[in-house]
Amino acid sequence: MKRFKKIGVILDLERNNTLSIEHAIDLARENAASLYVLCLSSISIQTDKLKTYLEEKISHEFKFTILTGKPVVEVTHYAYQNNLDLLVLEPTTPHGLKKYFLGSLVLSLIRKAHCPVWVVKKPFSESYERVLIAVDALDDNDSLNNKIIEIGSSFSRRVKAECHILTALHLA
């Protein structure tokens, strides 16, 4: 199943991103895909030191870029320009009750990205009980919805998890 050719993993330099890196590397290996590491940073950083650190942490060849503008705009623009097949990231709100919500970057990417967005919350080595697939039933882009459902259901079969499909309708 070599579905992906270009996988983007989004790293927030102010957080530990072990889960998203682990998932992205595994998918890249499984699909013989290129890995794109997109680092989000609001501060000026030393690119060489960061790249050396990432090379030690990521045991797969990757392309690397630092995005410093508004994260959702920068990520969607980069993903579109580089024709990424998938974006992988972790939720940005891990504390208290907020751990049950995804965060504004995730929700914005789900709405605006041209490709599927995979939000990971567990290490790859742990088993999954449920997989949630979110699609926009009113979107004219049926091919993206179909691709998301196909990928999500394939993954849920692979890990032997329940598969749930979510959509929301606005009733005027």
Tab-separated table of N, CA and C in Angstrom:
chain	number	residue	atom	x	y	z
A	1	MET	N	0.845	-1.184	0.000
A	1	MET	CA	0.000	0.000	0.000
A	1	MET	C	0.885	1.239	0.000
A	2	LYS	N	1.297	1.702	-1.137
A	2	LYS	CA	2.133	2.894	-1.232
A	2	LYS	C	1.271	4.055	-1.698
A	3	ARG	N	0.497	4.562	-0.769
A	3	ARG	CA	-0.489	5.598	-1.049
A	3	ARG	C	0.118	6.998	-1.025
A	4	PHE	N	1.131	7.210	-0.203
A	4	PHE	CA	1.692	8.540	-0.021
A	4	PHE	C	3.060	8.655	-0.678
A	5	LYS	N	3.291	9.796	-1.297
A	5	LYS	CA	4.598	10.080	-1.891
A	5	LYS	C	5.326	11.177	-1.119
A	6	LYS	N	4.547	12.108	-0.546
A	6	LYS	CA	5.118	13.239	0.190
A	6	LYS	C	4.320	13.446	1.476
A	7	ILE	N	4.998	13.246	2.607
A	7	ILE	CA	4.359	13.362	3.915
A	7	ILE	C	4.978	14.536	4.664
A	8	GLY	N	4.141	15.426	5.143
A	8	GLY	CA	4.608	16.565	5.935
A	8	GLY	C	4.323	16.336	7.401
A	9	VAL	N	5.321	16.516	8.241
A	9	VAL	CA	5.117	16.432	9.685
A	9	VAL	C	5.346	17.831	10.253
A	10	ILE	N	4.386	18.302	11.035
A	10	ILE	CA	4.425	19.660	11.578
A	10	ILE	C	4.938	19.597	13.008
A	11	LEU	N	6.042	20.300	13.248
A	11	LEU	CA	6.643	20.318	14.574
A	11	LEU	C	6.532	21.706	15.169
A	12	ASP	N	6.070	21.765	16.401
A	12	ASP	CA	6.047	23.010	17.156
A	12	ASP	C	7.309	23.007	18.008
A	13	LEU	N	8.215	23.926	17.761
A	13	LEU	CA	9.512	23.907	18.430
A	13	LEU	C	9.423	24.182	19.924
A	14	GLU	N	8.272	24.601	20.406
A	14	GLU	CA	8.101	24.853	21.829
A	14	GLU	C	7.517	23.645	22.555
A	15	ARG	N	7.341	22.531	21.847
A	15	ARG	CA	6.737	21.330	22.433
A	15	ARG	C	7.527	20.093	22.034
A	16	ASN	N	7.253	19.006	22.722
A	16	ASN	CA	7.814	17.713	22.358
A	16	ASN	C	6.911	17.127	21.271
A	17	ASN	N	7.469	16.740	20.140
A	17	ASN	CA	6.678	16.250	19.011
A	17	ASN	C	6.976	14.788	18.698
A	18	THR	N	7.294	14.013	19.704
A	18	THR	CA	7.723	12.630	19.511
A	18	THR	C	6.682	11.800	18.777
A	19	LEU	N	5.409	11.960	19.120
A	19	LEU	CA	4.359	11.138	18.513
A	19	LEU	C	4.240	11.384	17.020
A	20	SER	N	4.179	12.639	16.625
A	20	SER	CA	3.997	12.936	15.207
A	20	SER	C	5.217	12.509	14.393
A	21	ILE	N	6.413	12.673	14.955
A	21	ILE	CA	7.617	12.240	14.247
A	21	ILE	C	7.597	10.723	14.055
A	22	GLU	N	7.267	9.999	15.113
A	22	GLU	CA	7.221	8.539	15.067
A	22	GLU	C	6.251	8.049	13.985
A	23	HIS	N	5.060	8.614	13.962
A	23	HIS	CA	4.057	8.215	12.973
A	23	HIS	C	4.501	8.573	11.558
A	24	ALA	N	5.023	9.767	11.383
A	24	ALA	CA	5.431	10.223	10.052
A	24	ALA	C	6.573	9.368	9.500
A	25	ILE	N	7.550	9.041	10.341
A	25	ILE	CA	8.675	8.211	9.895
A	25	ILE	C	8.175	6.829	9.490
A	26	ASP	N	7.315	6.248	10.303
A	26	ASP	CA	6.785	4.917	9.981
A	26	ASP	C	6.026	4.934	8.659
A	27	LEU	N	5.179	5.946	8.467
A	27	LEU	CA	4.431	6.053	7.204
A	27	LEU	C	5.354	6.281	6.017
A	28	ALA	N	6.359	7.124	6.204
A	28	ALA	CA	7.306	7.398	5.115
A	28	ALA	C	8.045	6.133	4.718
A	29	ARG	N	8.479	5.355	5.686
A	29	ARG	CA	9.163	4.088	5.382
A	29	ARG	C	8.223	3.109	4.687
A	30	GLU	N	7.036	2.955	5.236
A	30	GLU	CA	6.067	2.004	4.692
A	30	GLU	C	5.679	2.333	3.257
A	31	ASN	N	5.639	3.619	2.925
A	31	ASN	CA	5.205	4.064	1.602
A	31	ASN	C	6.360	4.476	0.694
A	32	ALA	N	7.596	4.343	1.169
A	32	ALA	CA	8.774	4.827	0.428
A	32	ALA	C	8.545	6.277	-0.007
A	33	ALA	N	8.078	7.076	0.938
A	33	ALA	CA	7.693	8.467	0.675
A	33	ALA	C	8.768	9.435	1.149
A	34	SER	N	8.750	10.618	0.579
A	34	SER	CA	9.605	11.707	1.045
A	34	SER	C	8.987	12.303	2.305
A	35	LEU	N	9.843	12.683	3.246
A	35	LEU	CA	9.386	13.262	4.500
A	35	LEU	C	9.774	14.740	4.529
A	36	TYR	N	8.794	15.596	4.802
A	36	TYR	CA	8.997	17.037	4.889
A	36	TYR	C	8.747	17.454	6.331
A	37	VAL	N	9.760	18.018	6.966
A	37	VAL	CA	9.640	18.465	8.348
A	37	VAL	C	9.395	19.969	8.332
A	38	LEU	N	8.217	20.370	8.822
A	38	LEU	CA	7.823	21.777	8.853
A	38	LEU	C	7.868	22.245	10.302
A	39	CYS	N	8.828	23.083	10.629
A	39	CYS	CA	9.005	23.570	11.997
A	39	CYS	C	8.309	24.915	12.167
A	40	LEU	N	7.437	24.992	13.147
A	40	LEU	CA	6.743	26.235	13.453
A	40	LEU	C	7.521	26.973	14.534
A	41	SER	N	7.850	28.217	14.277
A	41	SER	CA	8.604	28.998	15.258
A	41	SER	C	8.207	30.465	15.171
A	42	SER	N	8.023	31.065	16.331
A	42	SER	CA	7.702	32.489	16.371
A	42	SER	C	8.946	33.319	16.663
A	43	ILE	N	10.068	32.642	16.884
A	43	ILE	CA	11.309	33.342	17.203
A	43	ILE	C	12.384	32.991	16.185
A	44	SER	N	13.405	33.805	16.135
A	44	SER	CA	14.534	33.539	15.261
A	44	SER	C	15.389	32.442	15.889
A	45	ILE	N	15.705	31.412	15.117
A	45	ILE	CA	16.495	30.307	15.649
A	45	ILE	C	17.664	30.013	14.731
A	46	GLN	N	18.633	29.284	15.259
A	46	GLN	CA	19.790	28.903	14.472
A	46	GLN	C	19.461	27.638	13.685
A	47	THR	N	19.320	27.794	12.396
A	47	THR	CA	18.892	26.717	11.520
A	47	THR	C	19.840	25.522	11.565
A	48	ASP	N	21.140	25.744	11.569
A	48	ASP	CA	22.108	24.646	11.558
A	48	ASP	C	21.995	23.772	12.802
A	49	LYS	N	21.876	24.403	13.972
A	49	LYS	CA	21.747	23.635	15.220
A	49	LYS	C	20.454	22.834	15.227
A	50	LEU	N	19.372	23.447	14.752
A	50	LEU	CA	18.089	22.755	14.712
A	50	LEU	C	18.149	21.565	13.757
A	51	LYS	N	18.725	21.754	12.599
A	51	LYS	CA	18.820	20.657	11.627
A	51	LYS	C	19.659	19.510	12.189
A	52	THR	N	20.758	19.816	12.865
A	52	THR	CA	21.587	18.777	13.479
A	52	THR	C	20.789	18.018	14.537
A	53	TYR	N	20.052	18.748	15.359
A	53	TYR	CA	19.210	18.122	16.377
A	53	TYR	C	18.178	17.200	15.740
A	54	LEU	N	17.511	17.665	14.688
A	54	LEU	CA	16.492	16.852	14.014
A	54	LEU	C	17.095	15.631	13.342
A	55	GLU	N	18.278	15.764	12.773
A	55	GLU	CA	18.935	14.619	12.139
A	55	GLU	C	19.237	13.527	13.159
A	56	GLU	N	19.566	13.919	14.394
A	56	GLU	CA	19.793	12.938	15.453
A	56	GLU	C	18.483	12.271	15.874
A	57	LYS	N	17.408	13.030	15.854
A	57	LYS	CA	16.110	12.542	16.320
A	57	LYS	C	15.354	11.754	15.246
A	58	ILE	N	15.512	12.133	13.993
A	58	ILE	CA	14.753	11.528	12.896
A	58	ILE	C	15.668	10.596	12.115
A	59	SER	N	15.345	9.329	12.146
A	59	SER	CA	16.177	8.321	11.484
A	59	SER	C	15.671	8.033	10.067
A	60	HIS	N	15.390	9.074	9.325
A	60	HIS	CA	14.901	8.949	7.955
A	60	HIS	C	15.311	10.215	7.209
A	61	GLU	N	15.614	10.088	5.947
A	61	GLU	CA	15.963	11.276	5.170
A	61	GLU	C	14.768	12.220	5.113
A	62	PHE	N	15.032	13.531	5.248
A	62	PHE	CA	13.931	14.484	5.246
A	62	PHE	C	14.352	15.818	4.659
A	63	LYS	N	13.338	16.551	4.177
A	63	LYS	CA	13.525	17.930	3.751
A	63	LYS	C	13.031	18.797	4.904
A	64	PHE	N	13.669	19.916	5.117
A	64	PHE	CA	13.451	20.685	6.330
A	64	PHE	C	13.192	22.155	5.999
A	65	THR	N	12.188	22.731	6.661
A	65	THR	CA	11.946	24.163	6.510
A	65	THR	C	11.389	24.723	7.814
A	66	ILE	N	11.660	25.994	8.036
A	66	ILE	CA	11.131	26.689	9.214
A	66	ILE	C	10.074	27.677	8.733
A	67	LEU	N	8.900	27.602	9.340
A	67	LEU	CA	7.793	28.496	8.997
A	67	LEU	C	7.612	29.481	10.145
A	68	THR	N	7.679	30.783	9.837
A	68	THR	CA	7.645	31.773	10.907
A	68	THR	C	6.402	32.658	10.914
A	69	GLY	N	5.588	32.581	9.888
A	69	GLY	CA	4.398	33.429	9.833
A	69	GLY	C	3.245	32.815	10.604
A	70	LYS	N	2.035	33.156	10.209
A	70	LYS	CA	0.835	32.587	10.826
A	70	LYS	C	0.804	31.093	10.470
A	71	PRO	N	0.822	30.211	11.454
A	71	PRO	CA	0.992	28.781	11.180
A	71	PRO	C	0.033	28.187	10.148
A	72	VAL	N	-1.255	28.436	10.267
A	72	VAL	CA	-2.193	27.804	9.337
A	72	VAL	C	-1.968	28.277	7.902
A	73	VAL	N	-1.669	29.554	7.739
A	73	VAL	CA	-1.421	30.099	6.403
A	73	VAL	C	-0.135	29.518	5.827
A	74	GLU	N	0.919	29.524	6.624
A	74	GLU	CA	2.213	29.025	6.169
A	74	GLU	C	2.160	27.536	5.827
A	75	VAL	N	1.535	26.740	6.691
A	75	VAL	CA	1.475	25.292	6.466
A	75	VAL	C	0.631	24.961	5.243
A	76	THR	N	-0.555	25.544	5.128
A	76	THR	CA	-1.400	25.232	3.967
A	76	THR	C	-0.738	25.680	2.670
A	77	HIS	N	-0.093	26.827	2.691
A	77	HIS	CA	0.605	27.325	1.507
A	77	HIS	C	1.759	26.383	1.128
A	78	TYR	N	2.562	25.996	2.100
A	78	TYR	CA	3.689	25.103	1.850
A	78	TYR	C	3.200	23.737	1.340
A	79	ALA	N	2.171	23.201	1.991
A	79	ALA	CA	1.646	21.890	1.593
A	79	ALA	C	1.116	21.924	0.164
A	80	TYR	N	0.453	22.999	-0.191
A	80	TYR	CA	-0.094	23.127	-1.548
A	80	TYR	C	1.036	23.285	-2.572
A	81	GLN	N	1.988	24.169	-2.286
A	81	GLN	CA	3.086	24.408	-3.226
A	81	GLN	C	3.946	23.170	-3.441
A	82	ASN	N	4.122	22.363	-2.402
A	82	ASN	CA	4.970	21.175	-2.501
A	82	ASN	C	4.172	19.901	-2.753
A	83	ASN	N	2.870	20.055	-2.966
A	83	ASN	CA	1.990	18.941	-3.309
A	83	ASN	C	2.084	17.785	-2.306
A	84	LEU	N	2.011	18.114	-1.016
A	84	LEU	CA	2.071	17.089	0.018
A	84	LEU	C	0.794	16.257	0.003
A	85	ASP	N	0.930	14.961	0.261
A	85	ASP	CA	-0.209	14.036	0.266
A	85	ASP	C	-0.878	13.928	1.624
A	86	LEU	N	-0.143	14.267	2.683
A	86	LEU	CA	-0.639	14.093	4.041
A	86	LEU	C	0.115	15.018	4.983
A	87	LEU	N	-0.604	15.562	5.964
A	87	LEU	CA	0.017	16.338	7.038
A	87	LEU	C	-0.186	15.578	8.345
A	88	VAL	N	0.870	15.432	9.134
A	88	VAL	CA	0.812	14.728	10.414
A	88	VAL	C	1.184	15.715	11.510
A	89	LEU	N	0.375	15.780	12.567
A	89	LEU	CA	0.687	16.649	13.698
A	89	LEU	C	-0.021	16.188	14.947
A	90	GLU	N	0.382	16.766	16.056
A	90	GLU	CA	-0.220	16.464	17.352
A	90	GLU	C	-1.105	17.630	17.778
A	91	PRO	N	-2.129	17.362	18.591
A	91	PRO	CA	-2.948	18.461	19.106
A	91	PRO	C	-2.091	19.416	19.933
A	92	THR	N	-2.508	20.664	19.998
A	92	THR	CA	-1.692	21.683	20.659
A	92	THR	C	-2.172	22.050	22.057
A	93	THR	N	-3.167	21.369	22.589
A	93	THR	CA	-3.690	21.722	23.915
A	93	THR	C	-3.719	20.487	24.815
A	94	PRO	N	-2.588	20.126	25.434
A	94	PRO	CA	-2.529	18.871	26.163
A	94	PRO	C	-2.896	18.902	27.645
A	95	HIS	N	-3.372	20.007	28.203
A	95	HIS	CA	-3.571	20.079	29.647
A	95	HIS	C	-5.044	20.110	30.041
A	96	GLY	N	-5.351	19.499	31.186
A	96	GLY	CA	-6.683	19.553	31.779
A	96	GLY	C	-7.783	19.119	30.830
A	97	LEU	N	-8.916	19.804	30.913
A	97	LEU	CA	-10.034	19.482	30.029
A	97	LEU	C	-9.706	19.741	28.570
A	98	LYS	N	-8.763	20.643	28.323
A	98	LYS	CA	-8.404	20.990	26.957
A	98	LYS	C	-7.808	19.803	26.207
A	99	LYS	N	-7.338	18.770	26.926
A	99	LYS	CA	-6.733	17.633	26.242
A	99	LYS	C	-7.755	16.889	25.372
A	100	TYR	N	-9.039	17.119	25.579
A	100	TYR	CA	-10.066	16.459	24.782
A	100	TYR	C	-10.405	17.231	23.509
A	101	PHE	N	-9.843	18.423	23.363
A	101	PHE	CA	-10.079	19.228	22.172
A	101	PHE	C	-8.816	19.245	21.330
A	102	LEU	N	-8.939	19.578	20.078
A	102	LEU	CA	-7.816	19.447	19.170
A	102	LEU	C	-6.930	20.682	19.082
A	103	GLY	N	-7.451	21.861	19.286
A	103	GLY	CA	-6.654	23.076	19.155
A	103	GLY	C	-6.969	23.790	17.862
A	104	SER	N	-6.730	25.077	17.835
A	104	SER	CA	-7.143	25.885	16.688
A	104	SER	C	-6.335	25.594	15.432
A	105	LEU	N	-5.038	25.290	15.547
A	105	LEU	CA	-4.237	24.973	14.357
A	105	LEU	C	-4.768	23.712	13.687
A	106	VAL	N	-5.028	22.698	14.478
A	106	VAL	CA	-5.536	21.435	13.919
A	106	VAL	C	-6.865	21.663	13.216
A	107	LEU	N	-7.777	22.329	13.884
A	107	LEU	CA	-9.099	22.553	13.287
A	107	LEU	C	-9.002	23.396	12.024
A	108	SER	N	-8.152	24.403	12.025
A	108	SER	CA	-7.967	25.241	10.840
A	108	SER	C	-7.361	24.447	9.689
A	109	LEU	N	-6.388	23.599	9.981
A	109	LEU	CA	-5.783	22.781	8.930
A	109	LEU	C	-6.781	21.783	8.359
A	110	ILE	N	-7.588	21.196	9.221
A	110	ILE	CA	-8.608	20.261	8.746
A	110	ILE	C	-9.540	20.962	7.769
A	111	ARG	N	-9.870	22.224	8.060
A	111	ARG	CA	-10.769	22.975	7.182
A	111	ARG	C	-10.089	23.477	5.920
A	112	LYS	N	-8.823	23.871	5.993
A	112	LYS	CA	-8.211	24.612	4.896
A	112	LYS	C	-7.192	23.850	4.061
A	113	ALA	N	-6.634	22.776	4.564
A	113	ALA	CA	-5.589	22.059	3.822
A	113	ALA	C	-6.195	21.324	2.630
A	114	HIS	N	-5.420	21.219	1.565
A	114	HIS	CA	-5.874	20.537	0.350
A	114	HIS	C	-5.697	19.027	0.455
A	115	CYS	N	-5.041	18.565	1.527
A	115	CYS	CA	-4.770	17.138	1.690
A	115	CYS	C	-5.271	16.680	3.064
A	116	PRO	N	-5.347	15.365	3.273
A	116	PRO	CA	-5.770	14.871	4.586
A	116	PRO	C	-4.813	15.300	5.691
A	117	VAL	N	-5.380	15.468	6.892
A	117	VAL	CA	-4.604	15.844	8.073
A	117	VAL	C	-4.768	14.720	9.092
A	118	TRP	N	-3.651	14.157	9.526
A	118	TRP	CA	-3.685	13.073	10.506
A	118	TRP	C	-3.250	13.631	11.851
A	119	VAL	N	-4.154	13.628	12.832
A	119	VAL	CA	-3.870	14.121	14.168
A	119	VAL	C	-3.593	12.904	15.048
A	120	VAL	N	-2.377	12.825	15.594
A	120	VAL	CA	-1.991	11.665	16.390
A	120	VAL	C	-1.988	12.012	17.869
A	121	LYS	N	-2.473	11.059	18.669
A	121	LYS	CA	-2.526	11.283	20.106
A	121	LYS	C	-1.910	10.136	20.898
A	122	LYS	N	-1.440	9.090	20.208
A	122	LYS	CA	-0.857	7.929	20.877
A	122	LYS	C	0.437	7.534	20.197
A	123	PRO	N	1.361	6.940	20.951
A	123	PRO	CA	2.558	6.399	20.309
A	123	PRO	C	2.173	5.318	19.300
A	124	PHE	N	2.976	5.180	18.262
A	124	PHE	CA	2.669	4.225	17.204
A	124	PHE	C	2.667	2.797	17.728
A	125	SER	N	3.439	2.540	18.782
A	125	SER	CA	3.536	1.186	19.320
A	125	SER	C	2.292	0.777	20.115
A	126	GLU	N	1.505	1.739	20.576
A	126	GLU	CA	0.289	1.407	21.327
A	126	GLU	C	-0.839	1.044	20.373
A	127	SER	N	-1.768	0.248	20.862
A	127	SER	CA	-2.889	-0.140	20.007
A	127	SER	C	-3.961	0.952	20.035
A	128	TYR	N	-4.672	1.032	18.946
A	128	TYR	CA	-5.760	2.000	18.814
A	128	TYR	C	-7.078	1.276	19.015
A	129	GLU	N	-7.997	1.928	19.705
A	129	GLU	CA	-9.333	1.367	19.881
A	129	GLU	C	-10.305	1.955	18.873
A	130	ARG	N	-10.158	3.257	18.592
A	130	ARG	CA	-11.072	3.940	17.687
A	130	ARG	C	-10.307	4.886	16.771
A	131	VAL	N	-10.804	5.006	15.549
A	131	VAL	CA	-10.271	5.962	14.587
A	131	VAL	C	-11.433	6.846	14.165
A	132	LEU	N	-11.240	8.172	14.228
A	132	LEU	CA	-12.276	9.119	13.830
A	132	LEU	C	-11.889	9.748	12.503
A	133	ILE	N	-12.808	9.692	11.555
A	133	ILE	CA	-12.612	10.292	10.237
A	133	ILE	C	-13.606	11.440	10.114
A	134	ALA	N	-13.111	12.647	9.908
A	134	ALA	CA	-13.980	13.818	9.785
A	134	ALA	C	-13.999	14.284	8.335
A	135	VAL	N	-15.182	14.401	7.770
A	135	VAL	CA	-15.337	14.877	6.400
A	135	VAL	C	-16.405	15.960	6.349
A	136	ASP	N	-16.358	16.760	5.312
A	136	ASP	CA	-17.343	17.818	5.097
A	136	ASP	C	-18.322	17.340	4.035
A	137	ALA	N	-19.515	16.956	4.463
A	137	ALA	CA	-20.505	16.400	3.543
A	137	ALA	C	-20.992	17.420	2.519
A	138	LEU	N	-20.880	18.707	2.837
A	138	LEU	CA	-21.362	19.728	1.915
A	138	LEU	C	-20.268	20.268	1.002
A	139	ASP	N	-19.044	19.787	1.175
A	139	ASP	CA	-17.926	20.253	0.354
A	139	ASP	C	-18.062	19.713	-1.060
A	140	ASP	N	-17.728	20.550	-2.019
A	140	ASP	CA	-17.803	20.133	-3.424
A	140	ASP	C	-16.657	19.202	-3.800
A	141	ASN	N	-15.625	19.127	-2.967
A	141	ASN	CA	-14.454	18.323	-3.260
A	141	ASN	C	-14.660	16.887	-2.770
A	142	ASP	N	-15.490	16.128	-3.478
A	142	ASP	CA	-15.768	14.749	-3.092
A	142	ASP	C	-14.529	13.873	-3.138
A	143	SER	N	-13.585	14.191	-4.023
A	143	SER	CA	-12.392	13.350	-4.129
A	143	SER	C	-11.576	13.410	-2.837
A	144	LEU	N	-11.498	14.579	-2.193
A	144	LEU	CA	-10.780	14.671	-0.926
A	144	LEU	C	-11.519	13.898	0.159
A	145	ASN	N	-12.834	14.052	0.237
A	145	ASN	CA	-13.620	13.301	1.217
A	145	ASN	C	-13.438	11.795	1.013
A	146	ASN	N	-13.510	11.337	-0.227
A	146	ASN	CA	-13.346	9.911	-0.516
A	146	ASN	C	-11.961	9.422	-0.125
A	147	LYS	N	-10.949	10.230	-0.401
A	147	LYS	CA	-9.580	9.865	-0.058
A	147	LYS	C	-9.422	9.764	1.459
A	148	ILE	N	-10.001	10.712	2.192
A	148	ILE	CA	-9.919	10.702	3.654
A	148	ILE	C	-10.607	9.457	4.216
A	149	ILE	N	-11.776	9.129	3.708
A	149	ILE	CA	-12.497	7.940	4.173
A	149	ILE	C	-11.714	6.671	3.835
A	150	GLU	N	-11.167	6.605	2.641
A	150	GLU	CA	-10.392	5.434	2.230
A	150	GLU	C	-9.164	5.240	3.117
A	151	ILE	N	-8.431	6.317	3.370
A	151	ILE	CA	-7.222	6.240	4.198
A	151	ILE	C	-7.585	5.871	5.637
A	152	GLY	N	-8.585	6.541	6.187
A	152	GLY	CA	-8.974	6.285	7.574
A	152	GLY	C	-9.505	4.885	7.792
A	153	SER	N	-10.331	4.411	6.879
A	153	SER	CA	-10.880	3.057	7.036
A	153	SER	C	-9.793	2.006	6.828
A	154	SER	N	-8.878	2.260	5.908
A	154	SER	CA	-7.756	1.345	5.697
A	154	SER	C	-6.890	1.253	6.950
A	155	PHE	N	-6.605	2.415	7.560
A	155	PHE	CA	-5.802	2.426	8.780
A	155	PHE	C	-6.529	1.708	9.913
A	156	SER	N	-7.833	1.959	10.063
A	156	SER	CA	-8.569	1.321	11.160
A	156	SER	C	-8.607	-0.204	10.990
A	157	ARG	N	-8.704	-0.678	9.749
A	157	ARG	CA	-8.641	-2.129	9.516
A	157	ARG	C	-7.255	-2.665	9.883
A	158	ARG	N	-6.231	-1.924	9.515
A	158	ARG	CA	-4.847	-2.346	9.760
A	158	ARG	C	-4.557	-2.485	11.250
A	159	VAL	N	-5.085	-1.567	12.056
A	159	VAL	CA	-4.816	-1.609	13.498
A	159	VAL	C	-5.958	-2.257	14.280
A	160	LYS	N	-6.945	-2.792	13.546
A	160	LYS	CA	-8.091	-3.478	14.159
A	160	LYS	C	-8.824	-2.597	15.161
A	161	ALA	N	-9.193	-1.399	14.703
A	161	ALA	CA	-9.888	-0.436	15.553
A	161	ALA	C	-11.270	-0.130	14.975
A	162	GLU	N	-12.167	0.338	15.836
A	162	GLU	CA	-13.467	0.816	15.366
A	162	GLU	C	-13.240	2.031	14.478
A	163	CYS	N	-14.062	2.168	13.460
A	163	CYS	CA	-13.947	3.310	12.551
A	163	CYS	C	-15.219	4.146	12.653
A	164	HIS	N	-15.059	5.433	12.950
A	164	HIS	CA	-16.183	6.350	13.072
A	164	HIS	C	-16.011	7.469	12.050
A	165	ILE	N	-17.093	7.799	11.368
A	165	ILE	CA	-17.067	8.893	10.410
A	165	ILE	C	-17.911	10.027	10.969
A	166	LEU	N	-17.340	11.235	10.964
A	166	LEU	CA	-17.997	12.403	11.530
A	166	LEU	C	-18.200	13.448	10.449
A	167	THR	N	-19.375	14.033	10.446
A	167	THR	CA	-19.624	15.196	9.591
A	167	THR	C	-20.601	16.097	10.340
A	168	ALA	N	-20.631	17.335	9.983
A	168	ALA	CA	-21.550	18.286	10.611
A	168	ALA	C	-22.310	19.010	9.523
A	169	LEU	N	-23.580	19.180	9.731
A	169	LEU	CA	-24.421	19.893	8.790
A	169	LEU	C	-24.940	21.169	9.455
A	170	HIS	N	-24.927	22.238	8.715
A	170	HIS	CA	-25.481	23.494	9.229
A	170	HIS	C	-26.906	23.595	8.702
A	171	LEU	N	-27.855	23.541	9.598
A	171	LEU	CA	-29.258	23.660	9.186
A	171	LEU	C	-29.703	25.094	9.350
A	172	ALA	N	-29.999	25.730	8.251
A	172	ALA	CA	-30.349	27.161	8.276
A	172	ALA	C	-31.784	27.376	8.674
